[in-house]
Short mmCIF file of C-alpha atoms in Angstrom, two decimals:
data_model
loop_
_atom_site.label_atom_id
_atom_site.label_comp_id
_atom_site.label_asym_id
_atom_site.label_seq_id
_atom_site.Cartn_x
_atom_site.Cartn_y
_atom_site.Cartn_z
CA MET Z 1 -5.09 -10.70 -77.47
CA LYS Z 2 -8.55 -9.70 -76.59
CA GLN Z 3 -9.24 -7.73 -73.16
CA ILE Z 4 -12.41 -7.65 -71.01
CA ILE Z 5 -13.59 -4.37 -70.46
CA GLU Z 6 -16.84 -2.85 -69.09
CA LEU Z 7 -18.32 0.14 -70.92
CA ASN Z 8 -20.97 2.37 -69.68
CA VAL Z 9 -23.24 3.33 -72.51
CA ASN Z 10 -26.47 5.27 -72.41
CA GLY Z 11 -26.35 4.32 -68.53
CA GLU Z 12 -26.06 0.71 -68.96
CA SER Z 13 -23.20 -1.48 -68.14
CA TYR Z 14 -21.95 -3.83 -70.81
CA THR Z 15 -19.06 -6.19 -70.53
CA VAL Z 16 -17.19 -6.75 -73.92
CA ALA Z 17 -14.49 -8.50 -75.34
CA VAL Z 18 -12.26 -6.35 -77.62
CA ASN Z 19 -9.10 -6.33 -79.15
CA PRO Z 20 -6.82 -3.12 -78.44
CA TRP Z 21 -7.14 -1.97 -82.11
CA GLN Z 22 -10.96 -2.21 -82.28
CA THR Z 23 -12.46 1.59 -82.47
CA LEU Z 24 -15.28 2.75 -80.23
CA ASN Z 25 -17.15 2.93 -83.39
CA GLU Z 26 -16.75 -0.88 -84.33
CA VAL Z 27 -17.61 -1.96 -80.64
CA LEU Z 28 -20.63 0.20 -80.23
CA ARG Z 29 -21.92 -1.21 -83.44
CA GLU Z 30 -20.79 -4.95 -83.74
CA GLU Z 31 -20.74 -5.88 -80.35
CA ILE Z 32 -23.30 -3.79 -78.59
CA ASN Z 33 -25.53 -3.55 -81.80
CA LEU Z 34 -26.15 0.39 -81.39
CA THR Z 35 -26.40 0.93 -84.97
CA GLY Z 36 -27.68 4.38 -84.60
CA VAL Z 37 -23.70 5.17 -84.27
CA LYS Z 38 -22.85 5.61 -88.09
CA LEU Z 39 -19.62 5.09 -89.65
CA GLY Z 40 -18.59 7.48 -92.57
CA CYS Z 41 -15.44 8.44 -93.54
CA GLY Z 42 -13.54 6.54 -90.82
CA SER Z 43 -10.86 9.42 -90.58
CA GLY Z 44 -12.71 12.19 -88.36
CA ASP Z 45 -13.87 14.04 -91.38
CA CYS Z 46 -17.60 13.64 -91.44
CA GLY Z 47 -19.00 13.29 -88.05
CA ALA Z 48 -21.57 10.35 -88.88
CA CYS Z 49 -20.05 8.49 -86.05
CA THR Z 50 -20.15 11.47 -83.38
CA VAL Z 51 -20.91 10.15 -79.89
CA MET Z 52 -20.77 11.99 -76.61
CA VAL Z 53 -18.00 10.73 -74.00
CA ASP Z 54 -18.30 12.36 -70.67
CA GLY Z 55 -20.43 15.20 -72.02
CA ARG Z 56 -18.44 15.99 -75.29
CA ALA Z 57 -19.26 14.76 -78.71
CA VAL Z 58 -16.37 13.11 -80.28
CA SER Z 59 -15.62 10.82 -83.21
CA SER Z 60 -16.05 7.33 -82.35
CA CYS Z 61 -14.22 6.53 -85.39
CA LEU Z 62 -10.79 7.86 -83.89
CA SER Z 63 -11.52 6.49 -80.33
CA LEU Z 64 -10.19 3.25 -79.18
CA ALA Z 65 -12.51 0.99 -77.33
CA VAL Z 66 -10.19 0.30 -74.59
CA GLU Z 67 -9.58 3.85 -73.46
CA MET Z 68 -13.12 4.19 -73.10
CA VAL Z 69 -13.37 2.19 -69.61
CA GLY Z 70 -14.91 4.49 -66.92
CA LYS Z 71 -16.25 7.08 -69.22
CA GLU Z 72 -19.73 7.82 -69.75
CA ILE Z 73 -20.74 6.95 -73.25
CA MET Z 74 -24.07 8.28 -75.01
CA THR Z 75 -25.34 7.27 -78.38
CA VAL Z 76 -28.49 8.78 -80.26
CA GLU Z 77 -30.36 6.16 -78.89
CA GLY Z 78 -29.65 7.31 -75.32
CA MET Z 79 -31.53 10.74 -76.23
CA ALA Z 80 -34.60 8.92 -76.13
CA PRO Z 81 -34.23 6.29 -73.61
CA SER Z 82 -38.01 5.37 -73.19
CA GLY Z 83 -38.05 4.38 -76.97
CA GLU Z 84 -41.58 6.50 -77.15
CA GLU Z 85 -41.19 10.06 -76.51
CA LEU Z 86 -38.36 11.84 -78.61
CA HIS Z 87 -35.76 14.22 -77.19
CA PRO Z 88 -36.82 17.86 -78.10
CA ILE Z 89 -33.92 18.16 -80.28
CA GLN Z 90 -35.10 15.09 -82.70
CA GLU Z 91 -38.57 16.44 -82.33
CA SER Z 92 -37.42 19.65 -83.70
CA PHE Z 93 -35.52 17.66 -86.39
CA VAL Z 94 -38.81 16.06 -87.64
CA LYS Z 95 -40.94 19.01 -87.57
CA LYS Z 96 -38.37 21.06 -89.36
CA GLY Z 97 -37.71 18.74 -92.11
CA ALA Z 98 -33.74 18.43 -90.90
CA ILE Z 99 -33.90 14.73 -92.03
CA GLN Z 100 -33.32 13.51 -95.44
CA CYS Z 101 -31.76 10.32 -96.03
CA GLY Z 102 -30.77 10.31 -92.16
CA PHE Z 103 -27.30 8.89 -92.42
CA CYS Z 104 -25.79 12.19 -90.36
CA THR Z 105 -28.70 12.62 -88.34
CA PRO Z 106 -27.63 10.70 -85.01
CA GLY Z 107 -24.19 12.88 -85.27
CA MET Z 108 -25.83 16.11 -85.99
CA GLU Z 109 -28.08 15.70 -83.06
CA LEU Z 110 -25.77 14.59 -80.76
CA THR Z 111 -23.49 17.51 -81.65
CA ALA Z 112 -26.25 19.70 -81.27
CA LEU Z 113 -26.76 18.37 -78.01
CA ASN Z 114 -23.41 19.05 -76.93
CA LEU Z 115 -23.67 22.68 -78.21
CA LEU Z 116 -27.33 23.40 -76.51
CA ASN Z 117 -25.98 21.93 -72.99
CA ASN Z 118 -23.57 24.50 -73.03
CA ASN Z 119 -25.14 27.59 -74.89
CA PRO Z 120 -29.16 27.01 -74.74
CA SER Z 121 -29.57 30.29 -77.04
CA PRO Z 122 -27.02 29.90 -79.86
CA THR Z 123 -27.05 32.16 -82.66
CA TYR Z 124 -27.21 31.34 -86.35
CA ASN Z 125 -23.55 31.50 -86.67
CA GLU Z 126 -22.74 29.58 -83.54
CA ILE Z 127 -24.83 26.82 -84.51
CA ARG Z 128 -22.85 26.79 -87.95
CA GLU Z 129 -19.55 26.85 -86.09
CA ALA Z 130 -20.71 24.20 -83.87
CA LEU Z 131 -21.91 21.91 -86.51
CA ALA Z 132 -18.70 22.35 -88.78
CA GLY Z 133 -17.37 18.76 -88.21
CA ASN Z 134 -20.69 17.31 -89.17
CA LEU Z 135 -21.29 16.64 -92.86
CA CYS Z 136 -24.73 16.01 -94.75
CA ARG Z 137 -24.32 14.55 -97.90
CA CYS Z 138 -28.37 15.47 -98.82
CA THR Z 139 -26.71 19.28 -97.86
CA GLY Z 140 -29.81 20.00 -95.89
CA TYR Z 141 -27.85 22.47 -93.57
CA LYS Z 142 -30.28 25.40 -93.49
CA LYS Z 143 -33.27 23.04 -92.08
CA ILE Z 144 -30.82 21.64 -89.64
CA ILE Z 145 -29.44 24.90 -88.55
CA GLU Z 146 -32.97 25.97 -87.97
CA ALA Z 147 -33.81 22.89 -86.22
CA VAL Z 148 -31.07 23.08 -83.63
CA GLY Z 149 -32.22 26.83 -83.02
CA ALA Z 150 -35.75 25.68 -82.42
CA ALA Z 151 -34.91 22.88 -80.13
CA GLY Z 152 -32.43 25.38 -78.15
CA GLN Z 153 -35.54 27.41 -77.64
CA LYS Z 154 -37.67 24.40 -76.50
CA MET Z 155 -34.92 22.99 -74.26
CA LYS Z 156 -34.84 26.43 -72.50
CA GLU Z 157 -38.53 26.99 -72.18
CA ALA Z 158 -39.04 23.59 -70.68
CA SER Z 159 -36.02 24.17 -67.91
CA GLU Z 160 -37.45 27.38 -67.36
CA ARG Z 161 -41.10 25.62 -66.32
CA LYS Z 162 -39.18 23.16 -64.33
CA THR Z 163 -37.57 25.98 -62.07
CA SER Z 164 -40.41 28.15 -61.94
CA MET L 1 -10.67 1.27 -92.62
CA LEU L 2 -9.27 -0.89 -89.98
CA LEU L 3 -6.40 -0.33 -87.33
CA PRO L 4 -3.22 -2.50 -87.69
CA LYS L 5 -2.65 -4.72 -84.79
CA PHE L 6 -0.66 -3.43 -81.75
CA ASP L 7 -0.09 -4.15 -78.12
CA PHE L 8 -1.91 -1.56 -76.25
CA HIS L 9 -0.24 0.21 -72.86
CA GLU L 10 -1.87 2.57 -70.53
CA PRO L 11 0.27 3.69 -67.80
CA ALA L 12 -0.81 5.43 -64.78
CA THR L 13 1.88 7.80 -64.22
CA ILE L 14 4.57 9.80 -66.40
CA ALA L 15 7.37 7.93 -64.79
CA GLU L 16 5.87 4.46 -65.78
CA ALA L 17 4.92 5.88 -69.64
CA CYS L 18 8.80 6.75 -69.70
CA GLN L 19 9.93 3.88 -68.79
CA MET L 20 7.78 2.03 -71.27
CA MET L 21 9.25 4.43 -74.08
CA ALA L 22 12.80 3.57 -72.91
CA GLU L 23 11.97 0.09 -73.62
CA PHE L 24 10.01 0.12 -76.82
CA GLY L 25 11.87 2.81 -78.25
CA SER L 26 11.02 3.62 -81.70
CA GLU L 27 8.65 0.80 -81.91
CA ALA L 28 6.27 2.51 -79.77
CA ARG L 29 3.89 5.73 -80.58
CA LEU L 30 2.24 7.71 -78.06
CA ILE L 31 -1.27 8.15 -78.31
CA ALA L 32 -3.06 11.14 -76.89
CA GLY L 33 -6.30 12.61 -78.53
CA GLY L 34 -5.53 10.20 -81.43
CA THR L 35 -7.04 12.41 -84.01
CA ASP L 36 -3.62 12.37 -86.22
CA LEU L 37 -2.25 9.21 -85.05
CA MET L 38 -5.41 7.11 -85.63
CA VAL L 39 -5.81 8.39 -89.03
CA ASN L 40 -2.03 7.73 -90.00
CA MET L 41 -2.12 4.21 -88.77
CA LYS L 42 -5.60 3.40 -90.53
CA HIS L 43 -4.05 4.68 -93.67
CA LYS L 44 -0.90 2.43 -92.76
CA VAL L 45 1.41 5.30 -93.01
CA ILE L 46 2.56 4.02 -89.58
CA SER L 47 2.28 0.75 -87.77
CA PRO L 48 3.81 0.45 -84.47
CA ASN L 49 3.97 -2.62 -82.61
CA HIS L 50 3.12 -0.88 -79.13
CA VAL L 51 0.68 1.88 -78.58
CA VAL L 52 1.16 3.76 -75.06
CA SER L 53 -1.51 5.82 -74.17
CA LEU L 54 -1.46 8.93 -72.00
CA SER L 55 -5.17 9.08 -71.27
CA ARG L 56 -4.78 7.91 -67.51
CA ILE L 57 -2.15 10.41 -66.59
CA ASP L 58 -3.84 13.11 -64.92
CA ASP L 59 -0.46 15.17 -64.38
CA LEU L 60 -0.64 15.55 -68.09
CA LYS L 61 -4.03 17.36 -68.14
CA LYS L 62 -3.12 20.24 -65.65
CA LEU L 63 -3.46 23.98 -66.36
CA ASP L 64 -1.19 25.95 -63.96
CA LEU L 65 -1.51 29.61 -64.32
CA SER L 66 0.70 32.13 -62.60
CA ASP L 67 0.99 35.91 -62.78
CA SER L 68 4.30 35.25 -64.71
CA THR L 69 3.90 31.61 -66.39
CA VAL L 70 1.39 29.63 -68.16
CA LYS L 71 1.93 25.76 -68.00
CA ILE L 72 -0.16 23.59 -70.04
CA GLY L 73 0.01 20.04 -69.74
CA ALA L 74 0.67 17.78 -72.80
CA CYS L 75 -2.91 16.41 -72.93
CA PHE L 76 -5.00 19.40 -72.20
CA THR L 77 -7.04 19.45 -75.24
CA VAL L 78 -7.56 22.02 -77.74
CA ALA L 79 -11.43 22.42 -76.85
CA GLU L 80 -10.02 23.25 -73.13
CA ILE L 81 -7.78 26.21 -74.60
CA THR L 82 -10.62 27.63 -76.66
CA GLU L 83 -12.77 27.62 -73.46
CA SER L 84 -10.20 28.99 -70.76
CA GLU L 85 -10.78 32.67 -70.35
CA GLU L 86 -7.46 32.96 -68.46
CA ILE L 87 -5.62 31.68 -71.65
CA GLY L 88 -7.80 33.92 -73.71
CA LYS L 89 -6.70 36.98 -71.62
CA LYS L 90 -3.06 36.07 -71.25
CA LEU L 91 -2.03 34.29 -74.71
CA SER L 92 -5.01 35.53 -77.21
CA ALA L 93 -3.42 34.56 -80.17
CA LEU L 94 -3.05 30.77 -78.54
CA ARG L 95 -6.93 30.51 -78.23
CA THR L 96 -7.57 32.16 -81.85
CA GLY L 97 -4.98 29.27 -82.93
CA ALA L 98 -6.99 26.67 -81.12
CA ARG L 99 -10.38 27.72 -82.27
CA ALA L 100 -8.86 27.46 -85.68
CA LEU L 101 -7.91 23.71 -85.49
CA GLY L 102 -10.19 20.97 -87.03
CA SER L 103 -13.72 21.02 -86.00
CA PRO L 104 -15.37 21.00 -82.57
CA LEU L 105 -15.47 17.14 -82.81
CA VAL L 106 -11.68 17.21 -83.33
CA ARG L 107 -10.97 19.93 -80.77
CA ASN L 108 -12.79 17.81 -78.18
CA ARG L 109 -10.17 15.00 -78.49
CA ALA L 110 -7.17 16.71 -79.96
CA THR L 111 -4.39 17.78 -77.40
CA ILE L 112 -1.73 20.93 -77.42
CA GLY L 113 1.00 17.90 -76.98
CA GLY L 114 -0.10 16.15 -79.84
CA ASN L 115 -0.34 19.16 -82.23
CA LEU L 116 3.15 19.97 -81.66
CA GLY L 117 4.28 16.33 -81.66
CA THR L 118 3.10 15.45 -85.17
CA ALA L 119 4.99 18.71 -86.32
CA ARG L 120 2.82 19.33 -89.42
CA PRO L 121 3.96 22.41 -91.01
CA ALA L 122 0.71 23.84 -91.35
CA ALA L 123 -0.58 23.20 -87.82
CA ASP L 124 -2.12 25.85 -86.04
CA LEU L 125 -0.79 25.70 -82.42
CA PRO L 126 2.93 26.04 -83.42
CA PRO L 127 2.61 29.50 -84.92
CA SER L 128 0.37 30.70 -82.10
CA LEU L 129 2.94 29.25 -79.31
CA MET L 130 6.17 30.50 -81.02
CA VAL L 131 5.13 33.95 -81.11
CA TYR L 132 5.29 33.90 -77.45
CA ASP L 133 8.82 32.00 -77.38
CA ALA L 134 7.07 28.87 -75.62
CA LYS L 135 8.99 26.17 -74.41
CA VAL L 136 8.21 22.53 -74.31
CA VAL L 137 9.52 19.92 -71.63
CA LEU L 138 10.77 16.61 -72.88
CA THR L 139 10.88 13.74 -70.42
CA LYS L 140 12.49 10.75 -69.82
CA SER L 141 13.19 8.20 -67.04
CA SER L 142 16.65 10.15 -66.39
CA GLY L 143 15.54 13.51 -66.09
CA GLU L 144 13.77 16.44 -68.05
CA ARG L 145 14.89 19.20 -70.42
CA GLU L 146 13.44 22.26 -71.64
CA VAL L 147 13.68 23.14 -75.30
CA SER L 148 12.80 26.31 -77.31
CA LEU L 149 9.92 25.62 -80.16
CA ASP L 150 12.05 27.29 -82.21
CA SER L 151 14.82 24.65 -82.33
CA PHE L 152 12.14 21.66 -81.65
CA PHE L 153 10.55 21.27 -85.18
CA LYS L 154 13.20 19.53 -87.64
CA GLY L 155 11.19 18.64 -90.45
CA PRO L 156 7.82 17.61 -91.67
CA GLY L 157 6.59 15.15 -88.68
CA VAL L 158 10.19 15.02 -87.42
CA THR L 159 11.04 16.97 -83.94
CA GLU L 160 13.62 17.08 -81.12
CA ILE L 161 11.81 14.43 -79.36
CA GLN L 162 13.80 11.26 -78.84
CA PRO L 163 12.24 7.83 -78.84
CA ASP L 164 12.79 7.24 -75.30
CA GLU L 165 11.35 10.87 -74.34
CA ILE L 166 7.78 12.31 -73.81
CA LEU L 167 6.41 15.90 -74.35
CA THR L 168 5.07 16.54 -71.01
CA GLU L 169 4.28 20.36 -70.91
CA ILE L 170 4.33 23.33 -72.52
CA ARG L 171 5.59 26.70 -70.77
CA VAL L 172 5.01 30.08 -71.97
CA ASP L 173 6.09 33.25 -70.05
CA VAL L 174 2.93 35.70 -69.74
CA PRO L 175 3.71 38.84 -72.20
CA PRO L 176 4.61 42.32 -70.42
CA PRO L 177 1.94 45.16 -70.47
CA HIS L 178 2.07 46.88 -73.80
CA ALA L 179 2.31 43.56 -75.62
CA GLY L 180 0.11 41.82 -77.88
CA ALA L 181 -0.12 39.22 -80.49
CA GLY L 182 -2.28 38.07 -83.32
CA TYR L 183 -2.89 35.08 -85.33
CA ILE L 184 -4.60 34.38 -89.12
CA ASN L 185 -5.10 31.29 -90.80
CA LEU L 186 -6.07 30.87 -94.22
CA GLY L 187 -7.59 27.92 -96.00
CA ILE L 188 -10.04 26.80 -98.88
CA ARG L 189 -12.61 25.80 -96.16
CA GLN L 190 -13.18 27.34 -92.73
CA ALA L 191 -13.33 23.98 -90.72
CA GLN L 192 -11.66 20.79 -91.08
CA ASP L 193 -9.11 22.20 -93.81
CA CYS L 194 -5.29 21.82 -94.02
CA ASN L 195 -4.11 25.76 -93.90
CA LEU L 196 -2.69 27.25 -97.04
CA VAL L 197 -0.76 29.58 -94.97
CA ASN L 198 -1.11 31.03 -91.52
CA VAL L 199 0.73 33.67 -89.38
CA ALA L 200 1.16 34.75 -86.15
CA SER L 201 2.91 37.95 -84.96
CA TYR L 202 3.74 39.54 -81.63
CA ILE L 203 5.08 42.98 -80.68
CA ALA L 204 5.74 44.38 -77.09
CA LEU L 205 5.80 48.16 -76.94
CA ASP L 206 8.06 50.24 -74.35
CA GLY L 207 4.90 52.08 -73.46
CA PRO L 208 1.43 53.22 -74.44
CA ASP L 209 2.32 54.87 -77.54
CA GLY L 210 6.13 53.74 -77.58
CA THR L 211 8.36 52.17 -79.84
CA ILE L 212 8.54 48.37 -80.67
CA GLN L 213 10.64 46.52 -78.16
CA SER L 214 10.94 43.01 -79.27
CA ALA L 215 8.61 41.38 -82.09
CA ARG L 216 8.19 37.68 -83.52
CA VAL L 217 6.73 36.80 -86.68
CA VAL L 218 5.99 33.13 -87.41
CA MET L 219 4.90 31.45 -90.62
CA GLY L 220 3.38 28.39 -91.32
CA CYS L 221 2.91 26.25 -94.29
CA VAL L 222 5.67 28.11 -96.17
CA GLY L 223 8.59 25.96 -95.30
CA PRO L 224 9.53 22.47 -94.02
CA THR L 225 9.03 23.52 -90.29
CA HIS L 226 6.92 26.86 -89.15
CA LEU L 227 9.61 29.66 -89.81
CA ARG L 228 10.56 32.80 -88.02
CA ALA L 229 10.55 36.08 -90.41
CA SER L 230 13.83 37.30 -89.05
CA SER L 231 14.09 40.37 -91.34
CA ALA L 232 10.47 41.36 -90.58
CA GLU L 233 11.44 41.17 -87.07
CA LYS L 234 14.35 43.00 -87.48
CA LEU L 235 12.97 45.72 -89.36
CA LEU L 236 9.85 46.12 -86.60
CA ILE L 237 12.36 46.32 -83.59
CA GLY L 238 12.93 50.12 -82.58
CA GLU L 239 10.46 51.76 -84.69
CA LYS L 240 7.11 53.41 -84.12
CA PRO L 241 4.08 51.08 -84.79
CA SER L 242 2.14 52.39 -88.12
CA ASP L 243 0.46 50.77 -91.16
CA GLU L 244 3.22 51.64 -93.38
CA LEU L 245 5.80 50.12 -91.02
CA PHE L 246 3.53 46.57 -90.83
CA GLU L 247 3.42 46.70 -94.73
CA LYS L 248 7.02 46.97 -94.90
CA ALA L 249 7.30 43.91 -92.68
CA GLY L 250 4.79 41.86 -94.64
CA GLU L 251 7.14 42.65 -97.82
CA ALA L 252 10.09 41.12 -95.55
CA ALA L 253 8.44 38.55 -94.37
CA MET L 254 7.69 37.52 -97.96
CA GLY L 255 11.59 37.31 -98.56
CA ASP L 256 11.83 35.16 -95.33
CA CYS L 257 9.70 32.12 -96.44
CA THR L 258 10.39 29.18 -98.91
CA PRO L 259 6.91 28.01 -100.14
CA ILE L 260 6.24 25.40 -102.86
CA ASP L 261 3.74 24.73 -105.50
CA ASP L 262 1.10 22.30 -104.58
CA PHE L 263 -2.65 21.28 -105.13
CA ARG L 264 -3.56 23.76 -102.42
CA GLY L 265 -1.70 26.83 -104.32
CA SER L 266 0.92 28.29 -106.12
CA ALA L 267 4.01 29.58 -104.21
CA GLN L 268 3.84 32.74 -105.81
CA TYR L 269 -0.01 33.10 -104.06
CA LYS L 270 1.49 31.53 -100.66
CA LYS L 271 4.08 34.37 -100.54
CA ALA L 272 1.75 37.10 -101.30
CA MET L 273 -0.48 36.01 -98.31
CA VAL L 274 2.56 35.72 -96.11
CA GLY L 275 2.72 39.53 -96.82
CA VAL L 276 -1.20 40.06 -96.36
CA LEU L 277 -1.41 38.02 -93.07
CA THR L 278 1.96 39.52 -91.51
CA LYS L 279 0.53 43.12 -91.91
CA ARG L 280 -3.03 41.99 -90.81
CA THR L 281 -1.68 39.93 -87.64
CA LEU L 282 0.60 42.93 -86.43
CA GLY L 283 -2.52 45.21 -86.72
CA ILE L 284 -4.11 42.72 -84.19
CA ALA L 285 -1.00 42.59 -82.08
CA LEU L 286 -0.79 46.18 -81.81
CA LYS L 287 -4.55 46.63 -80.97
CA GLU L 288 -4.00 44.07 -78.25
CA ALA L 289 -0.93 45.59 -76.94
CA LYS L 290 -2.53 49.27 -76.59
CA ASP L 291 -5.88 47.47 -74.81
CA ARG L 292 -3.51 45.57 -72.40
CA GLY L 293 -1.66 48.46 -71.65
#
């Protein structure tokens, strides 16, 4: 039987009727139309479905929608809420050529955001370790790692400007 | 891949969850992080009629540290273990094991209780907890019991947990001074891979440059459950630690394991790696035992 639940996604509240066996991925894509969230392997191996839940990057294909009530969910659409200005991570991905087919990009960017929020100046290896659960079928890892490093630098400078 | 249909329950307390498990019995499955359960359900390996979520029970997410004991709630996540400096100081091998598990995305959801309850012979946390002689608390409506991890695992996917019980807590005594532990896992890939062989070792010395008072060596992927290398342990106790001794302990551990040939590697290779990893983890344990002294 369907349950009526309220989900907080990208700062907006959505009331949706879901079956308990629907994953967060299905509900975000099919009920809320946030198709920036991708579905790859469906078993937590590829990271294409990554979303942030309460500030942590997780696989939405392995999360039940009914368990997400009361949590803050963020998808790639929430990274640039104005729809005009890109998030520094996104800007950096564009500038560094870190996007090829684009399928892994939303997941990569959210995992990168999770990393940079906790560690603004990660080393090359720390970036590699943080992205270990996100696969790029175009194998464009080098550019992605460079983009994350550059984004961290940019975000750090911006926050320093704000505080000074 | 779609999930099979089920009734969903979200108890708010351990008592309520116990009641539900007593009522539904083997028709129900508990969900904590879901990183293993959901995959098995999608592949239709299991399709329980009831799924009981532990996510609203805050008591299961606690970390309780005292000078003598570490108590970890079953729903404490693997990522939280990797981030806890206190766990790193007191139980370094557990933190190493947690860092080796899955990927950051999996670690953000997966729980310590789940990694034990699923009882995969290649799992990362069982050996890194068994070396510390960890115990689990199994709770049901009529009370709770404490079970040593040594007797908790019964076979692949099978544990001591009864259908009306819930694994609620993991208890570990903080190692004494001059004790240390090490954990190494070997796989084809460094992340998101099933281990080929994993070994954890622990030694406690009777003084800064003393002899080995107690030793535990635990091997994964080389038997139906994680195995203690008892002849290696016997060989270590009462001796002064040295590279030669650790080499011999590795050889003894090779005789204590029963690996099988599979697509990940041959039995012969896995056995050889048990020897290497035993020696290396004992080296890590010795270094920590001296540093902690």
